[in-house]
Structure formats: C-alpha cells, structure tokens
C-alpha cells in the first residue's frame, strides 16, 4: 500500500491572507468561514470514488433502490442497485472488512483542502495520477515528523519530579502573567489547540475542565482504523506537560482557555506522519468552525517538525513536497484567523528546521528564567527570514506529566523549545482574551512589539526577544 496526501496545487501556491475582514463601516467580521476549500479540492474524492477507492469519510445515508423488476424477478440493474445499497454503511454502523477487491481508500478533509489516499495497487495509483496529476500534488506520506529531540539533563539541570503542584505559579513578574491574572485576564473565551502526544484529562492540572480530545490513529484515513473522540489520555507525558504550561489550572499561563487536544505523536518513536498531522488539523478546524465557536479567537500550538535533512531513503523532491504541504496547512490556520505557534527546535545555533522556518509560523526559541538563551535553542536564517521570531521560558519548566496506577499524579521539570512554545501560546491566548476582535496577525504583531529585548549573543539569534504580556 502506498499513501499520498492529495493537495490542490493552487492551495500550495496561494499565499495566506488575513482571516478576518472589516466592513465598509469598520465593523469587524469575526465569523470563521468553513468555505476555505479551493475549487479543485472536491475533484479528488469524486475521481477516487469513480476509480473504485473506498471512502473513509463519514458515511452517508443508504441510497434508495430504484428500477426494481416485477415481483418474482429482478432486472440486472435492480440487482446491482440493491447490492450497492447493501454495501453502503449506515452512519455509525460497523465497517466491513476489506475484500481485497478495492482499489484503495481515501478520506476527504475539506477544511484543509486535501484528500488522504491509500492505493492498494500500482495500477490504482497510476489511474489516479492520470485523472488528477494536472491539478494536484501527490505528496508521499513517508517523511516522519517528530517533536524536537529530548534535551540532556547536563545542559539544563536535573529533571526532578514532584508529586504536587507548586504553591504559586513560577512565571516571573516580567512575563506579565501575574498582572494579567490579577486583572481577570486568564484566557476565558479563547480556544487553544494542541497537536502533541495527547493529554491526561484526569491529571489534577486538567481534571476540572472539559477537554475536547481526539486520538488520531496510526492509519487515521483508513475505514478500519478511524480517528475517534475519547477521554483524553497521554502514553508519553510530553503533551500533558505542554498542555499544563499553556493551560494548566495551577501552573498554566492561560488557565481558563478551552483546550482542544489531538494525539498525533507516538510515544514509542516520538514520530508522526503528515497524514496524521493533517487529520489532527482538520479536526481542530472542524471544532473551531462549529456555529458556537465560529466567532471565537483561537491559537494552535505545534511542538513538532521535520528533520533538518531528508531522512535516508527519502528524495529531496519528496521532502520538499512534504514541507510545502505542511506550510499550506499553516496558511489554512491563518486563513481561519487562528494563530499557529511552533517550537523552533533543540539542535542549537544554525539549525533552522520546519515548520519554524515558514513565515506563517510564530517560531519560538527558549531562555531560562534569568533570560539566558538555552544552549539547545535552535536559531538561524532562511533567506531573509530569521528564526526564531520570539523567545519563551523553556528551561526547567515545572508542569504536569503523568499518573501512577494508584492515581498519584506527577509533575516534572522539563526543558526544550517544546516548553517555550506553549508559554508563548498562553501569552497569545491572554492577548486574545483581552481583545477578542484582534486578528491572528494583529496578535502576532502585538507579541513581537511587546517583547523584551535580550542581549546580543555571539551564537544565538533571539528574534524580537522574550514574549511577555503587557
């Protein structure tokens, strides 16, 4: 089986535009539009269906059977229609096993304007390319993404564990977090999306709120392994730590945000695929575009990225296609008035990776609580773009991780730009809470304008400085 993300070429090549428009009277139009699909996007599922691929998109109603023959005999057409009707699954019904006769399967994701296709034979792939290659990029789902590599304790101090929350949040006064909370600005009304290893919804840091959670399976676009909404869990702890920094009740920068977490990264390999990230992104956009959410401000945190170089066995062309597809997804977030915040990486100076290097992203490096740049914090330049854009606290940050079998909850100090990014995501949520009519790009500009400048470093780039709330 070979898997491809089919993305309209016009979608990849179109630059992002502000998601919120003003009217002639100056009134802000906040509603998030679900009509972001490009005109060509629908052609992929239509063509794949015609070629015999099975849809893994939510099934429709069973069609009516027409053309029945008189009683006692059925015409060939009537028999065929009846057979098709019996094979069409009802909503929520069980999915039948593959017979081996299908050409493949696909899932249409209209909000990001893409279709994930799985071809079970070379002939099926060839036929699909013949129908769609002129308008679609066939992006092989082979390049692994992962969250920034772990940071050694020798660089950052001990990774000590605790079995309780701290008496007070440890965000310094200069961060502006204590001031915001004193003014009642705690993130209420803002939606925060997290794509990571998951979140332990029953950890004391998160148990008092309802967390919308989706587990994105290893093969989320197969009808046999569907993604599903369940009680939030996290087999790794990384995602729970990230969520605690941004939105934890006792330690979070913005403890009153509504949290939407998608588990897209495996704990064993800390890797994921473009298809799983696409499925998680589609789910977030679907949640954020519901009628009750369409006018609410939103932020998305991505502590993940591509390796710096194409992995062994992956061609440069396929690697670049994967990059461009991920960039197109970030554009869809901005088109929807959602601010994407990403970790810069943990490979040190002159190691710019993606998606941090995309201009659509707000890329975050790491400093300690004394404003010293972490030795692991990635930085560099891609053309005229300097990475990171801004810095966040990312050294020995105390936050939630996991629970034992006896329900004893743990906290842990962890380091990395994976920790700095949710701090900045929390700062963005505070700004969006205070002024919900600001666009995503205006919030980005506000964060950059209010950043505290840091001393020049011989080795590191620090963007505009330390992100704070003012």
Short mmCIF file of C-alpha atoms in Angstrom, two decimals:
data_model
loop_
_atom_site.label_atom_id
_atom_site.label_comp_id
_atom_site.label_asym_id
_atom_site.label_seq_id
_atom_site.Cartn_x
_atom_site.Cartn_y
_atom_site.Cartn_z
CA UNK A 1 0.00 0.00 0.00
CA UNK A 2 1.23 3.50 -0.84
CA UNK A 3 -0.21 6.60 0.81
CA UNK A 4 -0.38 10.12 -0.58
CA UNK A 5 -1.79 13.43 0.55
CA UNK A 6 -3.51 14.97 -2.47
CA UNK A 7 -3.33 18.75 -2.23
CA UNK A 8 -4.54 21.16 -4.94
CA UNK A 9 -1.59 22.93 -6.49
CA UNK A 10 -3.43 26.24 -6.19
CA UNK A 11 -3.70 25.64 -2.42
CA UNK A 12 0.05 25.17 -2.04
CA UNK A 13 0.88 28.14 -4.20
CA UNK A 14 -1.63 30.59 -2.71
CA UNK A 15 -0.29 32.97 -0.08
CA UNK A 16 -2.05 33.34 3.24
CA UNK A 17 -4.48 36.19 3.67
CA UNK A 18 -5.95 37.76 6.82
CA UNK A 19 -8.78 35.62 8.11
CA UNK A 20 -10.88 38.49 9.47
CA UNK A 21 -12.26 41.12 7.13
CA UNK A 22 -13.52 44.58 8.01
CA UNK A 23 -16.69 46.02 6.50
CA UNK A 24 -17.10 49.43 4.93
CA UNK A 25 -18.35 50.73 8.28
CA UNK A 26 -15.25 49.44 10.03
CA UNK A 27 -17.17 46.71 11.83
CA UNK A 28 -15.12 43.58 12.36
CA UNK A 29 -16.47 40.37 10.93
CA UNK A 30 -15.32 37.64 13.29
CA UNK A 31 -17.11 34.57 11.98
CA UNK A 32 -14.75 31.82 10.93
CA UNK A 33 -15.67 30.60 7.49
CA UNK A 34 -15.71 26.91 6.65
CA UNK A 35 -15.75 27.81 2.96
CA UNK A 36 -11.96 27.79 2.70
CA UNK A 37 -11.90 24.86 0.31
CA UNK A 38 -10.35 25.51 -3.06
CA UNK A 39 -12.45 24.86 -6.13
CA UNK A 40 -10.38 21.85 -7.17
CA UNK A 41 -10.40 20.10 -3.78
CA UNK A 42 -13.69 18.26 -4.36
CA UNK A 43 -12.40 16.76 -7.60
CA UNK A 44 -10.10 14.34 -5.76
CA UNK A 45 -12.75 12.38 -3.80
CA UNK A 46 -15.05 12.34 -6.83
CA UNK A 47 -12.33 10.93 -9.06
CA UNK A 48 -11.14 8.40 -6.46
CA UNK A 49 -14.69 7.15 -5.95
CA UNK A 50 -15.10 6.69 -9.70
CA UNK A 51 -11.85 4.67 -9.74
CA UNK A 52 -13.17 2.29 -7.10
CA UNK A 53 -11.45 3.60 -3.97
CA UNK A 54 -13.47 3.25 -0.80
CA UNK A 55 -14.37 6.37 1.15
CA UNK A 56 -13.33 6.52 4.81
CA UNK A 57 -15.14 9.83 5.14
CA UNK A 58 -18.19 9.70 7.40
CA UNK A 59 -20.71 7.51 5.51
CA UNK A 60 -23.93 8.91 4.15
CA UNK A 61 -27.45 7.53 4.26
CA UNK A 62 -28.26 4.30 2.49
CA UNK A 63 -29.49 5.19 -1.03
CA UNK A 64 -32.93 4.24 -2.22
CA UNK A 65 -33.15 1.25 -4.50
CA UNK A 66 -34.82 2.04 -7.81
CA UNK A 67 -35.52 0.21 -11.02
CA UNK A 68 -36.88 -2.93 -9.36
CA UNK A 69 -38.34 -5.56 -11.66
CA UNK A 70 -41.83 -7.00 -11.24
CA UNK A 71 -42.37 -9.43 -8.37
CA UNK A 72 -40.60 -12.73 -8.82
CA UNK A 73 -37.80 -11.37 -11.00
CA UNK A 74 -35.20 -8.64 -10.69
CA UNK A 75 -33.51 -6.93 -13.57
CA UNK A 76 -29.72 -6.84 -13.70
CA UNK A 77 -29.86 -3.11 -12.99
CA UNK A 78 -32.11 -3.68 -9.98
CA UNK A 79 -29.82 -6.38 -8.59
CA UNK A 80 -26.81 -4.09 -8.96
CA UNK A 81 -28.57 -1.21 -7.19
CA UNK A 82 -29.67 -3.47 -4.36
CA UNK A 83 -26.16 -4.82 -3.94
CA UNK A 84 -24.72 -1.29 -3.82
CA UNK A 85 -27.31 -0.29 -1.22
CA UNK A 86 -26.45 -3.25 0.99
CA UNK A 87 -22.75 -2.41 0.77
CA UNK A 88 -23.25 1.23 1.79
CA UNK A 89 -22.67 1.60 5.56
CA UNK A 90 -25.19 3.43 7.69
CA UNK A 91 -23.96 6.33 9.85
CA UNK A 92 -22.34 4.87 12.95
CA UNK A 93 -22.67 1.34 11.61
CA UNK A 94 -19.87 -1.25 11.65
CA UNK A 95 -17.25 -1.08 8.93
CA UNK A 96 -16.98 -4.27 6.89
CA UNK A 97 -13.63 -5.88 6.31
CA UNK A 98 -11.80 -5.30 3.06
CA UNK A 99 -12.45 -7.90 0.43
CA UNK A 100 -9.18 -7.34 -1.37
CA UNK A 101 -11.07 -6.12 -4.42
CA UNK A 102 -10.96 -2.43 -3.50
CA UNK A 103 -8.56 -0.22 -5.42
CA UNK A 104 -7.80 1.66 -2.20
CA UNK A 105 -9.35 4.01 0.32
CA UNK A 106 -9.40 7.75 0.95
CA UNK A 107 -10.55 10.41 3.37
CA UNK A 108 -11.61 13.87 2.20
CA UNK A 109 -10.59 16.74 4.51
CA UNK A 110 -12.36 19.82 3.10
CA UNK A 111 -11.27 22.37 5.70
CA UNK A 112 -7.59 21.96 4.88
CA UNK A 113 -8.47 21.32 1.24
CA UNK A 114 -6.77 17.92 0.99
CA UNK A 115 -7.54 14.23 0.49
CA UNK A 116 -5.54 11.37 2.00
CA UNK A 117 -5.46 8.43 -0.39
CA UNK A 118 -4.22 4.85 0.08
CA UNK A 119 -3.60 2.84 -3.07
CA UNK A 120 -3.57 -0.94 -2.80
CA UNK A 121 -2.00 -1.49 -6.22
CA UNK A 122 0.29 0.37 -8.64
CA UNK A 123 -2.49 0.34 -11.24
CA UNK A 124 -4.82 2.25 -8.92
CA UNK A 125 -2.17 4.88 -8.24
CA UNK A 126 -1.39 5.19 -11.96
CA UNK A 127 -5.06 5.67 -12.81
CA UNK A 128 -5.46 8.33 -10.12
CA UNK A 129 -2.42 10.22 -11.34
CA UNK A 130 -3.83 10.15 -14.83
CA UNK A 131 -7.03 11.78 -13.58
CA UNK A 132 -5.63 14.26 -11.04
CA UNK A 133 -1.91 14.96 -11.50
CA UNK A 134 -2.53 18.10 -13.54
CA UNK A 135 -4.26 19.86 -10.65
CA UNK A 136 -2.99 18.00 -7.56
CA UNK A 137 0.35 17.36 -5.93
CA UNK A 138 0.71 13.70 -4.91
CA UNK A 139 2.66 14.06 -1.67
CA UNK A 140 4.02 10.75 -0.38
CA UNK A 141 3.30 10.24 3.31
CA UNK A 142 6.78 8.95 4.08
CA UNK A 143 8.67 11.77 5.78
CA UNK A 144 8.46 11.46 9.58
CA UNK A 145 7.73 14.44 11.77
CA UNK A 146 8.54 14.49 15.49
CA UNK A 147 8.64 16.86 18.40
CA UNK A 148 12.07 18.44 19.00
CA UNK A 149 14.56 15.91 20.30
CA UNK A 150 14.98 15.43 24.05
CA UNK A 151 17.36 17.71 25.89
CA UNK A 152 20.03 16.18 28.11
CA UNK A 153 19.92 16.93 31.81
CA UNK A 154 23.53 18.11 31.71
CA UNK A 155 22.50 21.10 29.65
CA UNK A 156 19.51 22.10 31.69
CA UNK A 157 19.87 20.88 35.25
CA UNK A 158 18.06 17.96 36.91
CA UNK A 159 14.73 16.71 35.60
CA UNK A 160 13.36 16.38 39.12
CA UNK A 161 9.85 15.11 39.74
CA UNK A 162 7.27 16.26 42.21
CA UNK A 163 4.01 14.76 43.38
CA UNK A 164 2.14 18.02 43.83
CA UNK A 165 1.71 21.40 42.24
CA UNK A 166 3.81 24.34 43.34
CA UNK A 167 2.33 26.76 45.88
CA UNK A 168 2.28 29.51 43.24
CA UNK A 169 2.93 29.79 39.54
CA UNK A 170 6.60 30.48 38.90
CA UNK A 171 6.18 32.81 35.91
CA UNK A 172 8.29 35.91 36.74
CA UNK A 173 6.62 39.29 37.13
CA UNK A 174 8.34 40.45 33.95
CA UNK A 175 6.30 37.89 31.99
CA UNK A 176 3.13 39.88 32.71
CA UNK A 177 1.28 36.69 33.61
CA UNK A 178 0.72 37.64 37.30
CA UNK A 179 -0.56 41.07 36.23
CA UNK A 180 -2.93 39.60 33.63
CA UNK A 181 -4.37 37.17 36.17
CA UNK A 182 -4.79 39.94 38.73
CA UNK A 183 -6.82 41.83 36.13
CA UNK A 184 -9.01 38.80 35.50
CA UNK A 185 -7.40 38.05 32.12
CA UNK A 186 -6.92 34.29 32.23
CA UNK A 187 -7.78 33.13 28.72
CA UNK A 188 -11.55 32.76 29.07
CA UNK A 189 -13.35 32.59 25.74
CA UNK A 190 -10.22 31.59 23.79
CA UNK A 191 -9.79 28.20 22.13
CA UNK A 192 -6.33 26.61 22.32
CA UNK A 193 -5.48 23.70 20.05
CA UNK A 194 -2.59 21.34 20.87
CA UNK A 195 -1.15 18.78 18.45
CA UNK A 196 1.10 16.50 20.52
CA UNK A 197 1.24 13.09 22.22
CA UNK A 198 -2.08 13.72 23.96
CA UNK A 199 -3.19 14.96 27.37
CA UNK A 200 -4.09 13.21 30.62
CA UNK A 201 -7.54 14.68 31.17
CA UNK A 202 -7.68 13.26 34.72
CA UNK A 203 -4.44 14.81 35.94
CA UNK A 204 -5.19 17.37 38.71
CA UNK A 205 -3.80 20.08 36.45
CA UNK A 206 -6.57 19.43 33.90
CA UNK A 207 -9.36 17.43 35.59
CA UNK A 208 -11.53 20.44 36.46
CA UNK A 209 -12.16 21.35 32.81
CA UNK A 210 -13.71 19.57 29.88
CA UNK A 211 -11.06 18.89 27.26
CA UNK A 212 -12.13 18.12 23.71
CA UNK A 213 -9.81 15.28 22.71
CA UNK A 214 -9.22 13.25 19.58
CA UNK A 215 -6.96 10.26 19.23
CA UNK A 216 -5.58 10.15 15.69
CA UNK A 217 -4.66 6.54 15.00
CA UNK A 218 -1.64 5.25 13.11
CA UNK A 219 -3.83 4.96 9.99
CA UNK A 220 -6.45 7.67 10.58
CA UNK A 221 -7.60 7.75 6.97
CA UNK A 222 -8.40 4.04 6.77
CA UNK A 223 -12.01 2.96 7.32
CA UNK A 224 -10.70 0.24 9.62
CA UNK A 225 -8.66 2.47 11.95
CA UNK A 226 -10.71 5.65 12.31
CA UNK A 227 -9.67 8.54 14.50
CA UNK A 228 -12.01 8.87 17.46
CA UNK A 229 -13.05 11.24 20.23
CA UNK A 230 -12.40 9.72 23.67
CA UNK A 231 -11.43 10.74 27.18
CA UNK A 232 -8.03 12.43 26.95
CA UNK A 233 -5.00 10.23 27.58
CA UNK A 234 -1.25 10.52 27.04
CA UNK A 235 1.08 7.49 26.97
CA UNK A 236 4.18 9.72 26.90
CA UNK A 237 3.64 12.75 29.15
CA UNK A 238 5.07 15.30 26.72
CA UNK A 239 1.66 16.53 25.59
CA UNK A 240 0.38 16.71 29.16
CA UNK A 241 3.41 18.83 30.08
CA UNK A 242 2.81 21.14 27.11
CA UNK A 243 -0.88 21.49 27.98
CA UNK A 244 -0.01 22.22 31.61
CA UNK A 245 2.31 25.08 30.65
CA UNK A 246 -0.23 26.73 28.38
CA UNK A 247 -3.49 25.94 30.17
CA UNK A 248 -2.95 24.08 33.44
CA UNK A 249 -5.19 25.10 36.33
CA UNK A 250 -2.31 25.51 38.80
CA UNK A 251 0.62 26.32 36.51
CA UNK A 252 -0.77 27.43 33.16
CA UNK A 253 -0.22 30.82 31.60
CA UNK A 254 -3.87 30.90 30.43
CA UNK A 255 -5.74 28.51 32.76
CA UNK A 256 -9.24 29.39 31.56
CA UNK A 257 -8.85 28.66 27.84
CA UNK A 258 -10.94 25.92 26.28
CA UNK A 259 -8.50 23.16 25.40
CA UNK A 260 -8.68 21.08 22.20
CA UNK A 261 -6.00 18.39 22.14
CA UNK A 262 -5.25 15.91 19.36
CA UNK A 263 -2.90 12.99 19.96
CA UNK A 264 -0.90 12.68 16.75
CA UNK A 265 2.56 11.59 18.00
CA UNK A 266 3.51 8.07 19.08
CA UNK A 267 5.16 7.74 22.49
CA UNK A 268 7.49 4.95 21.38
CA UNK A 269 9.07 6.76 18.46
CA UNK A 270 8.06 10.39 19.16
CA UNK A 271 7.28 10.48 15.45
CA UNK A 272 4.22 11.12 13.36
CA UNK A 273 3.27 11.43 9.70
CA UNK A 274 1.99 14.22 7.53
CA UNK A 275 -1.28 12.33 7.21
CA UNK A 276 -1.80 12.20 10.98
CA UNK A 277 -0.98 15.89 11.38
CA UNK A 278 -3.39 16.68 8.54
CA UNK A 279 -6.12 14.65 10.24
CA UNK A 280 -5.48 16.43 13.54
CA UNK A 281 -5.50 19.83 11.85
CA UNK A 282 -8.75 19.04 10.05
CA UNK A 283 -10.34 18.04 13.36
CA UNK A 284 -9.20 21.28 15.02
CA UNK A 285 -10.61 23.38 12.18
CA UNK A 286 -13.85 21.43 12.34
CA UNK A 287 -14.13 22.10 16.08
CA UNK A 288 -13.22 25.76 15.74
CA UNK A 289 -15.71 26.26 12.90
CA UNK A 290 -18.76 24.94 14.75
CA UNK A 291 -21.55 27.56 14.91
CA UNK A 292 -20.99 28.16 18.63
CA UNK A 293 -17.23 28.64 18.04
CA UNK A 294 -17.13 30.44 14.70
CA UNK A 295 -16.64 33.91 16.20
CA UNK A 296 -14.25 32.93 18.99
CA UNK A 297 -10.48 33.66 18.89
CA UNK A 298 -8.15 30.66 18.63
CA UNK A 299 -4.48 29.68 18.92
CA UNK A 300 -2.76 26.43 17.90
CA UNK A 301 0.48 25.09 19.41
CA UNK A 302 2.68 22.71 17.41
CA UNK A 303 5.71 21.35 19.19
CA UNK A 304 6.70 19.21 16.20
CA UNK A 305 8.63 19.47 12.97
CA UNK A 306 10.51 17.86 10.11
CA UNK A 307 14.11 16.68 10.49
CA UNK A 308 16.70 19.14 9.29
CA UNK A 309 17.67 16.98 6.31
CA UNK A 310 15.73 14.40 4.27
CA UNK A 311 15.79 11.07 6.12
CA UNK A 312 17.67 8.17 4.50
CA UNK A 313 15.78 6.81 1.53
CA UNK A 314 13.68 9.97 1.07
CA UNK A 315 14.35 12.01 -2.05
CA UNK A 316 14.87 15.75 -1.90
CA UNK A 317 11.80 16.26 -4.10
CA UNK A 318 9.52 14.23 -1.81
CA UNK A 319 10.94 16.00 1.22
CA UNK A 320 10.21 19.43 -0.26
CA UNK A 321 6.67 18.36 -1.19
CA UNK A 322 6.01 17.36 2.41
CA UNK A 323 7.33 20.71 3.59
CA UNK A 324 5.13 22.64 1.18
CA UNK A 325 2.05 20.68 2.22
CA UNK A 326 2.66 21.45 5.91
CA UNK A 327 3.14 25.11 5.02
CA UNK A 328 -0.20 25.10 3.18
CA UNK A 329 -1.85 23.76 6.36
CA UNK A 330 -0.42 26.64 8.38
CA UNK A 331 -1.86 29.02 5.79
CA UNK A 332 -5.27 27.46 6.32
CA UNK A 333 -4.97 28.28 10.03
CA UNK A 334 -4.20 31.92 9.28
CA UNK A 335 -7.00 31.99 6.72
CA UNK A 336 -9.29 30.95 9.59
CA UNK A 337 -8.00 33.64 11.95
CA UNK A 338 -6.04 31.10 14.03
CA UNK A 339 -2.50 31.92 15.17
CA UNK A 340 -0.04 28.99 14.72
CA UNK A 341 2.79 28.91 17.28
CA UNK A 342 5.61 26.40 16.77
CA UNK A 343 8.74 25.25 18.59
CA UNK A 344 11.98 26.31 16.88
CA UNK A 345 13.81 23.06 17.73
CA UNK A 346 16.50 21.82 20.10
CA UNK A 347 19.53 21.42 17.82
CA UNK A 348 21.31 24.67 18.73
CA UNK A 349 22.52 27.56 16.57
CA UNK A 350 22.42 27.40 12.77
CA UNK A 351 19.89 24.55 12.72
CA UNK A 352 16.70 26.06 11.36
CA UNK A 353 14.00 23.47 10.73
CA UNK A 354 10.41 23.38 9.56
CA UNK A 355 7.69 24.47 10.22
CA UNK A 356 9.58 27.09 12.28
CA UNK A 357 11.17 28.49 9.11
CA UNK A 358 7.82 29.10 7.43
CA UNK A 359 6.80 32.79 7.52
CA UNK A 360 3.27 31.73 8.50
CA UNK A 361 4.52 30.39 11.85
CA UNK A 362 5.40 32.26 15.01
CA UNK A 363 8.63 30.39 15.83
CA UNK A 364 9.71 30.20 19.47
CA UNK A 365 13.17 29.72 20.99
CA UNK A 366 13.99 29.03 24.64
CA UNK A 367 15.53 31.03 27.51
CA UNK A 368 15.83 30.22 31.21
CA UNK A 369 14.21 32.24 33.99
CA UNK A 370 17.25 34.56 34.06
CA UNK A 371 16.80 35.34 30.34
CA UNK A 372 19.86 33.34 29.31
CA UNK A 373 19.45 31.69 25.91
CA UNK A 374 19.37 27.90 26.24
CA UNK A 375 22.32 26.24 24.56
CA UNK A 376 19.98 23.84 22.76
CA UNK A 377 17.66 26.53 21.34
CA UNK A 378 17.63 26.38 17.54
CA UNK A 379 18.23 29.52 15.53
CA UNK A 380 19.38 30.66 12.13
CA UNK A 381 18.22 32.28 8.91
CA UNK A 382 16.41 31.02 5.82
CA UNK A 383 16.75 33.64 3.12
CA UNK A 384 15.60 36.89 4.72
CA UNK A 385 13.66 35.16 7.48
CA UNK A 386 15.32 34.99 10.91
CA UNK A 387 14.36 32.18 13.29
CA UNK A 388 13.15 32.30 15.99
CA UNK A 389 10.68 35.18 15.97
CA UNK A 390 10.48 35.38 19.73
CA UNK A 391 11.66 33.58 22.88
CA UNK A 392 9.82 31.90 25.73
CA UNK A 393 10.72 30.31 29.05
CA UNK A 394 11.84 26.79 28.17
CA UNK A 395 14.41 25.63 30.75
CA UNK A 396 13.42 23.54 33.77
CA UNK A 397 9.75 24.42 33.49
CA UNK A 398 7.54 22.71 36.09
CA UNK A 399 4.36 21.17 34.72
CA UNK A 400 2.09 18.11 34.70
CA UNK A 401 3.22 14.79 33.23
CA UNK A 402 1.56 11.52 34.22
CA UNK A 403 -0.18 9.46 36.90
CA UNK A 404 0.65 6.13 38.52
CA UNK A 405 -1.70 3.16 38.79
CA UNK A 406 -2.80 4.34 42.25
CA UNK A 407 -3.83 7.68 40.67
CA UNK A 408 -0.83 9.51 42.17
CA UNK A 409 -0.15 12.43 39.85
CA UNK A 410 3.33 13.57 38.89
CA UNK A 411 4.81 16.88 37.86
CA UNK A 412 8.19 17.29 36.25
CA UNK A 413 10.67 19.95 35.20
CA UNK A 414 11.40 19.63 31.51
CA UNK A 415 13.38 21.73 29.05
CA UNK A 416 13.11 22.44 25.35
CA UNK A 417 11.56 24.75 22.82
CA UNK A 418 8.59 22.38 23.21
CA UNK A 419 8.13 24.05 26.60
CA UNK A 420 8.80 27.59 25.36
CA UNK A 421 6.18 27.36 22.60
CA UNK A 422 3.18 26.66 24.89
CA UNK A 423 4.31 29.50 27.16
CA UNK A 424 4.06 31.85 24.16
CA UNK A 425 0.79 30.20 23.11
CA UNK A 426 -0.52 31.07 26.57
CA UNK A 427 0.65 34.67 26.18
CA UNK A 428 -1.16 34.82 22.82
CA UNK A 429 -4.30 33.47 24.49
CA UNK A 430 -4.12 36.24 27.11
CA UNK A 431 -3.93 38.89 24.38
CA UNK A 432 -6.83 37.29 22.50
CA UNK A 433 -8.80 37.13 25.75
CA UNK A 434 -8.31 40.84 26.42
CA UNK A 435 -9.09 41.90 22.85
CA UNK A 436 -11.00 39.10 21.08
CA UNK A 437 -11.64 41.24 17.99
CA UNK A 438 -7.94 41.32 17.08
CA UNK A 439 -6.94 39.21 14.09
CA UNK A 440 -4.37 36.44 14.38
CA UNK A 441 -1.82 38.58 12.54
CA UNK A 442 -2.51 41.55 14.81
CA UNK A 443 -1.93 39.36 17.87
CA UNK A 444 1.33 38.15 16.35
CA UNK A 445 2.43 41.75 15.78
CA UNK A 446 1.44 42.66 19.35
CA UNK A 447 3.56 39.84 20.79
CA UNK A 448 6.56 40.92 18.73
CA UNK A 449 6.12 44.61 19.55
CA UNK A 450 5.89 44.00 23.31
CA UNK A 451 8.76 41.51 23.57
CA UNK A 452 11.59 42.31 26.00
CA UNK A 453 14.83 42.73 24.08
CA UNK A 454 17.61 40.34 25.02
CA UNK A 455 21.38 40.98 24.96
CA UNK A 456 23.09 40.14 21.70
CA UNK A 457 24.53 36.64 21.55
CA UNK A 458 27.55 35.58 19.56
CA UNK A 459 25.97 32.22 18.71
CA UNK A 460 22.20 32.55 19.01
CA UNK A 461 19.52 34.58 17.33
CA UNK A 462 16.75 35.66 19.68
CA UNK A 463 14.26 37.35 17.36
CA UNK A 464 12.42 40.27 18.96
CA UNK A 465 13.22 38.99 22.46
CA UNK A 466 11.23 37.44 25.31
CA UNK A 467 7.47 37.25 24.77
CA UNK A 468 5.53 38.91 27.60
CA UNK A 469 2.03 40.21 28.28
CA UNK A 470 1.68 43.98 28.58
#
